[in-house]
Short mmCIF file of N, CA and C and ligand atoms in Angstrom, two decimals:
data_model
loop_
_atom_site.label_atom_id
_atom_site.label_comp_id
_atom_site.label_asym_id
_atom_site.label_seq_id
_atom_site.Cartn_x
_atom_site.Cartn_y
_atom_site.Cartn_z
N UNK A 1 10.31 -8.70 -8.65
CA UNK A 1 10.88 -9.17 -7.38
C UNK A 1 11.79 -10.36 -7.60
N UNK A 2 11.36 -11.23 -8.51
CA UNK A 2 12.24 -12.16 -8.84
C UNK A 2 13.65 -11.77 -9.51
N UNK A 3 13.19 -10.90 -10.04
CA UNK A 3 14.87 -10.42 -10.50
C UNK A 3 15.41 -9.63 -9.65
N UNK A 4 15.19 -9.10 -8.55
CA UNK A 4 15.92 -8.80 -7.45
C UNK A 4 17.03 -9.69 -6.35
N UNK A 5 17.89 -9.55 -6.38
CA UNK A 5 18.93 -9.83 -5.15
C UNK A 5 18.87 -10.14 -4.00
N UNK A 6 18.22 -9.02 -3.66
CA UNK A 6 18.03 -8.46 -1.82
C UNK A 6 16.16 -9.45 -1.65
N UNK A 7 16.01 -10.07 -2.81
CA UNK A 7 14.51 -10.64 -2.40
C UNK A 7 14.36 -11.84 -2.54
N UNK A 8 13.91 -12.59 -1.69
CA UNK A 8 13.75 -13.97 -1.77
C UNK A 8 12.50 -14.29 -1.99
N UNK A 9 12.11 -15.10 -2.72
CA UNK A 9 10.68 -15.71 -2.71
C UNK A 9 10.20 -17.19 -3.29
N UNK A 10 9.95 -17.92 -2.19
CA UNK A 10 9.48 -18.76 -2.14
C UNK A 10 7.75 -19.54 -2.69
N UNK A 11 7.74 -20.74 -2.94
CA UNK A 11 6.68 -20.76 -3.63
C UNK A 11 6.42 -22.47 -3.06
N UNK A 12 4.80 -22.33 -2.54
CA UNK A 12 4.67 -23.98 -2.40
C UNK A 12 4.00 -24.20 -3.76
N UNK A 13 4.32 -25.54 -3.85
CA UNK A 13 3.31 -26.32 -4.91
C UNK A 13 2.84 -27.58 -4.67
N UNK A 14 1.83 -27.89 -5.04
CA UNK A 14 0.45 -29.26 -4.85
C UNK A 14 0.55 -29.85 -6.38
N UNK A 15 1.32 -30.63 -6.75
CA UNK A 15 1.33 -31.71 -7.69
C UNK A 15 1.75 -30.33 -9.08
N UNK A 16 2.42 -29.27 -8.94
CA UNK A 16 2.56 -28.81 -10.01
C UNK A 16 1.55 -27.45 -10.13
N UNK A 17 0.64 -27.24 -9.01
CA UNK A 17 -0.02 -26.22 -8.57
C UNK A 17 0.51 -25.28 -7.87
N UNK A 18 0.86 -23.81 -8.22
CA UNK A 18 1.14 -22.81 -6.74
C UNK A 18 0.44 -23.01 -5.99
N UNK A 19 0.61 -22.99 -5.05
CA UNK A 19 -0.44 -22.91 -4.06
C UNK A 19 -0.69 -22.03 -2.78
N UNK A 20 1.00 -21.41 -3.01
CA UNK A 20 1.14 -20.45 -1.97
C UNK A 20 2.70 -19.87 -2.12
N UNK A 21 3.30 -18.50 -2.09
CA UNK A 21 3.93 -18.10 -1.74
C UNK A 21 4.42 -17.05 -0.98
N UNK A 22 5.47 -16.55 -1.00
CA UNK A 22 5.88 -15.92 0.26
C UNK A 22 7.51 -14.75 -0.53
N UNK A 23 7.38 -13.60 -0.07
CA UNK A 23 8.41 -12.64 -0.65
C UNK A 23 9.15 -12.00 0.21
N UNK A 24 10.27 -12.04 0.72
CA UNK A 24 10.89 -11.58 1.82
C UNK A 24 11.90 -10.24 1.21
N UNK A 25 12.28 -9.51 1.37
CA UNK A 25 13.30 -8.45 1.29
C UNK A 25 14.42 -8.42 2.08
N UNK A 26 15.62 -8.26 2.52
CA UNK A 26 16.52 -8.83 3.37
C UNK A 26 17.56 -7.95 2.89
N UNK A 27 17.50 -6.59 4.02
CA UNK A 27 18.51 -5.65 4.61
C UNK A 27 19.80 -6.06 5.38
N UNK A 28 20.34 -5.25 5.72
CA UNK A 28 21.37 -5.61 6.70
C UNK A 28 21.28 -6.49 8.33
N UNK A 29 20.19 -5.94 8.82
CA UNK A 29 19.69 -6.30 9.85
C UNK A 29 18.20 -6.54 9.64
N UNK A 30 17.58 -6.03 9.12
CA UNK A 30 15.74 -6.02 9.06
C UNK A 30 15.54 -7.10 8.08
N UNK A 31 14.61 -7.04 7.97
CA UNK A 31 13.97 -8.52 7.07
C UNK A 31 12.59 -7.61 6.95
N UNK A 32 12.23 -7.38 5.76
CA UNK A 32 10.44 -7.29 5.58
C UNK A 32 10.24 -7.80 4.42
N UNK A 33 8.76 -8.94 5.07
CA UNK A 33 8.01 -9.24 4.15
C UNK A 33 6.97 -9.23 3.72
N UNK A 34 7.28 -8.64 2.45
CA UNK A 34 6.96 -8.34 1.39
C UNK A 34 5.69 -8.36 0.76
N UNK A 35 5.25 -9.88 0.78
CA UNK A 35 4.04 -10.18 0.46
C UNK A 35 3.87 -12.01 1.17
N UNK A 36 3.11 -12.31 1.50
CA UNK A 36 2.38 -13.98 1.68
C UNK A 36 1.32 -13.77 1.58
N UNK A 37 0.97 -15.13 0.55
CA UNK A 37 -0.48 -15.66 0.17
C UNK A 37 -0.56 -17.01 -0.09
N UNK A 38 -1.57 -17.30 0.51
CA UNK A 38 -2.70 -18.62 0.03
C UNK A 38 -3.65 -19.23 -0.36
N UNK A 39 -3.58 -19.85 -1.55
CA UNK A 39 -4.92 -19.78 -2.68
C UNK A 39 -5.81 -20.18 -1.46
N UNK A 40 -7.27 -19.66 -1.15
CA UNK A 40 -8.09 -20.30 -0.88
C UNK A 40 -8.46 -21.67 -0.08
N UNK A 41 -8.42 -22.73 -1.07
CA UNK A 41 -8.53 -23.86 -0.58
C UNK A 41 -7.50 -24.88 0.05
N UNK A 42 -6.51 -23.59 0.56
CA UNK A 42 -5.11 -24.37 1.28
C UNK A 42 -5.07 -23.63 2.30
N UNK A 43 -5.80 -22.70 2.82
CA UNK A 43 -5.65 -21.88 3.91
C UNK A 43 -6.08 -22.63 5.19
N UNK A 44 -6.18 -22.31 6.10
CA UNK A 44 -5.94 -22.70 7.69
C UNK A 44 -5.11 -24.04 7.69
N UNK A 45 -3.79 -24.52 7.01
CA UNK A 45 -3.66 -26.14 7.19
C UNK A 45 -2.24 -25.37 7.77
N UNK A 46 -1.15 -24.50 7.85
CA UNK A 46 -0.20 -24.22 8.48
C UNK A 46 0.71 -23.74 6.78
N UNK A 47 0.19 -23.48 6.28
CA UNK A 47 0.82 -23.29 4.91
C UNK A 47 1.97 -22.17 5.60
N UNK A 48 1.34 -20.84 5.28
CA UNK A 48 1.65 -19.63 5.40
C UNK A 48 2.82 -19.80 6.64
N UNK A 49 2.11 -20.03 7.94
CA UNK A 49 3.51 -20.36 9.33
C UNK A 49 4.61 -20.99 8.71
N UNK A 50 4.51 -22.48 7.55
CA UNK A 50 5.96 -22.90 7.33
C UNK A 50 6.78 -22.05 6.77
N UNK A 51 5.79 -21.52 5.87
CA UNK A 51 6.68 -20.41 4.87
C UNK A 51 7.39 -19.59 5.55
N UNK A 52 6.50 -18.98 6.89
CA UNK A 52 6.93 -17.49 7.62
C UNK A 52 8.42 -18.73 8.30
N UNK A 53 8.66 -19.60 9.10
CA UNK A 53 9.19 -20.18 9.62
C UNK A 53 10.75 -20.50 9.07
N UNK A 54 10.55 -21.20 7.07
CA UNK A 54 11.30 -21.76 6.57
C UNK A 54 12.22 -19.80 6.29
N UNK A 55 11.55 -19.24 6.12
CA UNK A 55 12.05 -17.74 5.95
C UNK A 55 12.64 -17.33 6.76
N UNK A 56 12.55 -17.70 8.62
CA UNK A 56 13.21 -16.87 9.28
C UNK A 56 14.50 -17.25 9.68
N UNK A 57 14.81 -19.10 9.37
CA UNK A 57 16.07 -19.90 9.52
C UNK A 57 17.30 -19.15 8.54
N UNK A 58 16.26 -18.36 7.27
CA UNK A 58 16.97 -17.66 6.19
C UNK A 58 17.25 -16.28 6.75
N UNK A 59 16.48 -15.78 7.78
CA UNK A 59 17.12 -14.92 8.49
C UNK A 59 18.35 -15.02 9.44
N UNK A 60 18.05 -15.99 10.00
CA UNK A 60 19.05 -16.47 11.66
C UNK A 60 20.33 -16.63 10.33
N UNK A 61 20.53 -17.10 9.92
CA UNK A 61 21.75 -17.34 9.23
C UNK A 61 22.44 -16.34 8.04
N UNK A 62 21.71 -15.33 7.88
CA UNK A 62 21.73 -13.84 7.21
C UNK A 62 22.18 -12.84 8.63
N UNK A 63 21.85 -13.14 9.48
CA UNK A 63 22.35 -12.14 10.68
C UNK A 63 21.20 -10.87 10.57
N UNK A 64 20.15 -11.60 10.67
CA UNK A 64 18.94 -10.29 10.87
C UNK A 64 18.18 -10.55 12.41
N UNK A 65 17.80 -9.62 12.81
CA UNK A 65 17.46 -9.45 13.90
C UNK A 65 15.77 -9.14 14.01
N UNK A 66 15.49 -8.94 13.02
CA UNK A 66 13.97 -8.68 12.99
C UNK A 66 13.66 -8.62 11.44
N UNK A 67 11.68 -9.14 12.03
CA UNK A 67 11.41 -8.94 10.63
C UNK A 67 10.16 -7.49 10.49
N UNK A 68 9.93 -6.97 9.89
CA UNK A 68 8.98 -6.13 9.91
C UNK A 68 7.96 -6.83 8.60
N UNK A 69 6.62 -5.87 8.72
CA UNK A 69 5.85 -6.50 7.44
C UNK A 69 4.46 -5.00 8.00
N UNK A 70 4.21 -4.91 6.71
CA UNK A 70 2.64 -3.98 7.09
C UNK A 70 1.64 -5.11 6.57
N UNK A 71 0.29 -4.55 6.63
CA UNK A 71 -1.16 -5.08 6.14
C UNK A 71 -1.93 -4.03 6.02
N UNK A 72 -2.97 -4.10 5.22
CA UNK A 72 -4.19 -2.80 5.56
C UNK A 72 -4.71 -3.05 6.97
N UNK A 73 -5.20 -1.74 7.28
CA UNK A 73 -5.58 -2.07 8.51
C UNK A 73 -7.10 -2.47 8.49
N UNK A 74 -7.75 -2.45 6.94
CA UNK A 74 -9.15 -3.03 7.20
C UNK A 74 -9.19 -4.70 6.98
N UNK A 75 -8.02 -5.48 7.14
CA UNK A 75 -7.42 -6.88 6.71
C UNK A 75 -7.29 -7.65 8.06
N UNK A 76 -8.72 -7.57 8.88
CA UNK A 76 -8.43 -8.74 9.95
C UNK A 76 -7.80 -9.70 10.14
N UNK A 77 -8.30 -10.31 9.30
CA UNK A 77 -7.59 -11.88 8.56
C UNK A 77 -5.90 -11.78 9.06
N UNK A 78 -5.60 -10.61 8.04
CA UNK A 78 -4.11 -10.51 8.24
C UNK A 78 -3.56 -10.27 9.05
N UNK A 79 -4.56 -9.35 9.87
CA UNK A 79 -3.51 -9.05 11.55
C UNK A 79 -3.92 -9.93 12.50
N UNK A 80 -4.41 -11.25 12.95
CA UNK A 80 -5.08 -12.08 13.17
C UNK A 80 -3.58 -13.09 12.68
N UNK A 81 -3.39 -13.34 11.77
CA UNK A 81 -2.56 -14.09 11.00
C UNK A 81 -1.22 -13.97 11.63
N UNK A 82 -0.84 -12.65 11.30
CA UNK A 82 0.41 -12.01 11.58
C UNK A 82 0.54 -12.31 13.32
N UNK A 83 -0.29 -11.46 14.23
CA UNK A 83 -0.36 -12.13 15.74
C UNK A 83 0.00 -13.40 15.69
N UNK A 84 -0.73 -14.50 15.17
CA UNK A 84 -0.41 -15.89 15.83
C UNK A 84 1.17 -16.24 15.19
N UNK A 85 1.40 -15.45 14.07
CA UNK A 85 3.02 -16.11 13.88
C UNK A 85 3.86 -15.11 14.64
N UNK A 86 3.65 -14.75 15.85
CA UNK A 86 4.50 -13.91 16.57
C UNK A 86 4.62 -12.27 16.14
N UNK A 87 4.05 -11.74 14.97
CA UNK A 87 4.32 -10.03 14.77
C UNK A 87 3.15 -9.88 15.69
N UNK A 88 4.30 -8.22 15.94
CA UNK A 88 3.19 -7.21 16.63
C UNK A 88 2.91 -5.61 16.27
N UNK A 89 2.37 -5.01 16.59
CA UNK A 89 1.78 -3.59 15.95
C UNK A 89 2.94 -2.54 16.09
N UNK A 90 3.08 -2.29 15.42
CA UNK A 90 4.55 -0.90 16.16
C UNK A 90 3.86 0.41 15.59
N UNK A 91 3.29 0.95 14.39
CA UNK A 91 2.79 1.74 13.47
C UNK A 91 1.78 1.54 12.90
N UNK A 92 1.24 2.86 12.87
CA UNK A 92 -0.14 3.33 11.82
C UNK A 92 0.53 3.84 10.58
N UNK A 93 0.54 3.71 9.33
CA UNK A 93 0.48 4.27 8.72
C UNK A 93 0.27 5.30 7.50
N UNK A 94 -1.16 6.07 7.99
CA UNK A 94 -1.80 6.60 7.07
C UNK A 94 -1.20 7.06 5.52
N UNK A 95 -2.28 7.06 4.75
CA UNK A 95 -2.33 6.83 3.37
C UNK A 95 -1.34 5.63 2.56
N UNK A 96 -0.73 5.13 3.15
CA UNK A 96 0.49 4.43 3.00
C UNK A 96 0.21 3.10 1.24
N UNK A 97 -1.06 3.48 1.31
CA UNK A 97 -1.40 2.29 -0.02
C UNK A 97 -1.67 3.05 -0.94
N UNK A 98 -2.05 2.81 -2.16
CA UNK A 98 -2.35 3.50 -3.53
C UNK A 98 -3.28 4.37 -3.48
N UNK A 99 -5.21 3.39 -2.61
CA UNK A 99 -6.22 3.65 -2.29
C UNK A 99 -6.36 4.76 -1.64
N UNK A 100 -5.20 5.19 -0.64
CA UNK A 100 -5.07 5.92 0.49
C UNK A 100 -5.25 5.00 2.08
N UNK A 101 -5.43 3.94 1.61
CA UNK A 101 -5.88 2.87 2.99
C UNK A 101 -4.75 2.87 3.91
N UNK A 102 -5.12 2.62 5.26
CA UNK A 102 -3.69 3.17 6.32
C UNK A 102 -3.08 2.09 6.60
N UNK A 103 -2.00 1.45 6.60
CA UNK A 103 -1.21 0.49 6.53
C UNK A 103 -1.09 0.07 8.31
N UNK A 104 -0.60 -0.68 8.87
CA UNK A 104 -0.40 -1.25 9.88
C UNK A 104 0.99 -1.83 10.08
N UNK A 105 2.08 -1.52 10.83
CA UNK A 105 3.42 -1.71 10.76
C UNK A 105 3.42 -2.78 11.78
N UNK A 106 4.53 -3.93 11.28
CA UNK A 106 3.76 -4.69 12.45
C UNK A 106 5.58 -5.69 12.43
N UNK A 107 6.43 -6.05 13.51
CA UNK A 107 7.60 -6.61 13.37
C UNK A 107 7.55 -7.30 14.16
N UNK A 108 8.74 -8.53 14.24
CA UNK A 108 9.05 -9.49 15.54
C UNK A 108 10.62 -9.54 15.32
N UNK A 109 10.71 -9.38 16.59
CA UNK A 109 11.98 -9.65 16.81
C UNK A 109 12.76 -11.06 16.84
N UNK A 110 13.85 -11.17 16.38
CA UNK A 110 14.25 -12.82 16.16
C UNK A 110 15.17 -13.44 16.87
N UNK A 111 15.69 -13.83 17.69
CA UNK A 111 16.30 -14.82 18.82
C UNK A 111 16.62 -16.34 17.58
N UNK A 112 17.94 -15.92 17.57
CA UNK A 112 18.10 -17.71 16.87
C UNK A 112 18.45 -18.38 17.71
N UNK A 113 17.93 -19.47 17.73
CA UNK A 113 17.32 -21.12 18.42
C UNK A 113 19.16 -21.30 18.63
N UNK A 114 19.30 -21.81 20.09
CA UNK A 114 20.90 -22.49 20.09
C UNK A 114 21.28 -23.51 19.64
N UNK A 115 20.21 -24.24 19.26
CA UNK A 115 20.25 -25.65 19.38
C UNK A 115 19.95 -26.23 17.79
N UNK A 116 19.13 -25.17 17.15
CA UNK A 116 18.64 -26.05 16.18
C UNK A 116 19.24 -25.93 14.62
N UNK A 117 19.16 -26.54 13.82
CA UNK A 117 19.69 -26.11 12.78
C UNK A 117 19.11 -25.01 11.86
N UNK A 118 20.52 -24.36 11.15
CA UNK A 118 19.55 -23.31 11.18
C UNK A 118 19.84 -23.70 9.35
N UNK A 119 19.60 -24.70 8.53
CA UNK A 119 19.77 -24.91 7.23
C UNK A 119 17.78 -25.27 7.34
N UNK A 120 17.41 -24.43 6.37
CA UNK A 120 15.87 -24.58 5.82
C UNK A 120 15.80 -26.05 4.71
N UNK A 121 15.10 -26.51 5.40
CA UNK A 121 14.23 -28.42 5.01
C UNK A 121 13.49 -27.74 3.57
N UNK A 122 13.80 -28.73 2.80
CA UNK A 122 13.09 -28.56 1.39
C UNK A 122 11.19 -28.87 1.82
C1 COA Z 1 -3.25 -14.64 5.68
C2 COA Z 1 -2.91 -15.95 4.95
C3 COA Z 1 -1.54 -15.80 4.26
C4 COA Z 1 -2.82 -17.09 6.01
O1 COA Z 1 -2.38 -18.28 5.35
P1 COA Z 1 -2.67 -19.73 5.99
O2 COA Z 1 -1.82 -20.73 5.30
O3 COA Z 1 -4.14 -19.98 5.97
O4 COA Z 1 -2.21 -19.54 7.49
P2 COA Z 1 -1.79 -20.71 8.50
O5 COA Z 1 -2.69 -21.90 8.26
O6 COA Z 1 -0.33 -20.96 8.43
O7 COA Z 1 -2.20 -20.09 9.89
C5 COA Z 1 -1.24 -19.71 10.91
C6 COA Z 1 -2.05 -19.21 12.11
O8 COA Z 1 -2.83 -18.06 11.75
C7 COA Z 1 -4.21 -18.32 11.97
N1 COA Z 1 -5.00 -17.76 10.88
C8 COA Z 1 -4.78 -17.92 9.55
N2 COA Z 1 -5.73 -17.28 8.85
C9 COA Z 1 -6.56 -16.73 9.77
C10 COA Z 1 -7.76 -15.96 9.67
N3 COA Z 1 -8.29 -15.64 8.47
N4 COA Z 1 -8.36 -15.54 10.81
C11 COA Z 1 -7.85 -15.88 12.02
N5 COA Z 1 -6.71 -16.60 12.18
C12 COA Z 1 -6.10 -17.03 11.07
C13 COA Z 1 -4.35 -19.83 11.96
O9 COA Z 1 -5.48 -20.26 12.72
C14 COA Z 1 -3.04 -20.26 12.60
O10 COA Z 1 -3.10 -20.13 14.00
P3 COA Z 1 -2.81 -21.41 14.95
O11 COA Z 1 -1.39 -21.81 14.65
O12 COA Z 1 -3.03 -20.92 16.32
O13 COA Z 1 -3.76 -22.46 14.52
C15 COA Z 1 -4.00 -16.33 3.93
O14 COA Z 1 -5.26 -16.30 4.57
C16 COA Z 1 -4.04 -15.41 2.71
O15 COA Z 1 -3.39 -15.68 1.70
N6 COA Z 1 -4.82 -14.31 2.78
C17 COA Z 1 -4.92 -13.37 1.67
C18 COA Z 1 -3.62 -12.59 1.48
C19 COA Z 1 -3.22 -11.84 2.74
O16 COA Z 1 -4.04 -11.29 3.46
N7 COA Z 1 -1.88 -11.83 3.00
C20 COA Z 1 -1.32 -11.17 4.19
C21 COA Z 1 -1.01 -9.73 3.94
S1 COA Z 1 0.23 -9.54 2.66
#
């Protein structure tokens, strides 16, 4: 993914620690991402939202209009997650993983801010 073009991915770090990153894909109009994660002992502090956030300013200024993203659908956590940063359910999509596990299609649509800047803060 890193040697891809069309993919962006971002990475926090804690004194030289990953601690979390984030993989976006970036179509003409769509945006899906890819993958986000957070080690463990950095989860519930807003990690993941900046990431989803600092990613979508990289949308508004790419000219995308939405982002899509799946999860398993046995991944509460994740659709739980995904809800509070604004995605919502659009698709089921059976067998859709390696396992055969049914995937969950899930997008938000993006409205760029009039007002705000749309250059992403280090
Ligand atoms: C899902 C994951 C990325 C969330 O990261 P995070 O940094 O803890 O998330 P944030 O702290 O930014 O939380 C953003 C919102 O989601 C909510 N949230 C986060 N994890 C949640 C959970 N497990 N259950 C319920 N809500 C959750 C937070 O409460 C917060 O809501 P709020 O703004 O109303 O307080 C992280 O738990 C993770 O890495 N999980 C394993 C990998 C995974 O499932 N990735 C997603 C599918 S690829």
């Amino acid at each position: 993914m890193l040697n891809d073009p069309n993919i962006t991915t971002i990475v926090c770090c804690d004194r030289g620690i990953v601690a979390a990153f984030a993989s976006m894909y970036f179509a003409d109009e769509v945006a899906r991402l890819i993958r986000i994660a957070v080690e463990p002992p950095y989860r519930e502090m807003g990690i993941a939202r900046q990431m989803i956030d600092w990613l979508k300013v990289s949308c508004y200024t790419a000219g995308i209009t939405r982002i899509e993203s799946n999860h398993r659908l046995k991944s509460r956590s994740a659709r739980l997650f995904y809800r509070k940063c604004g995605f919502r359910e659009h698709a089921l999509r059976p067998n859709y993983y390696e396992d055969s596990e049914t995937a969950v299609g899930m997008s938000m649509p993006l409205v760029p801010p009039t007002d705000a800047s749309t250059t992403p803060s280090a």
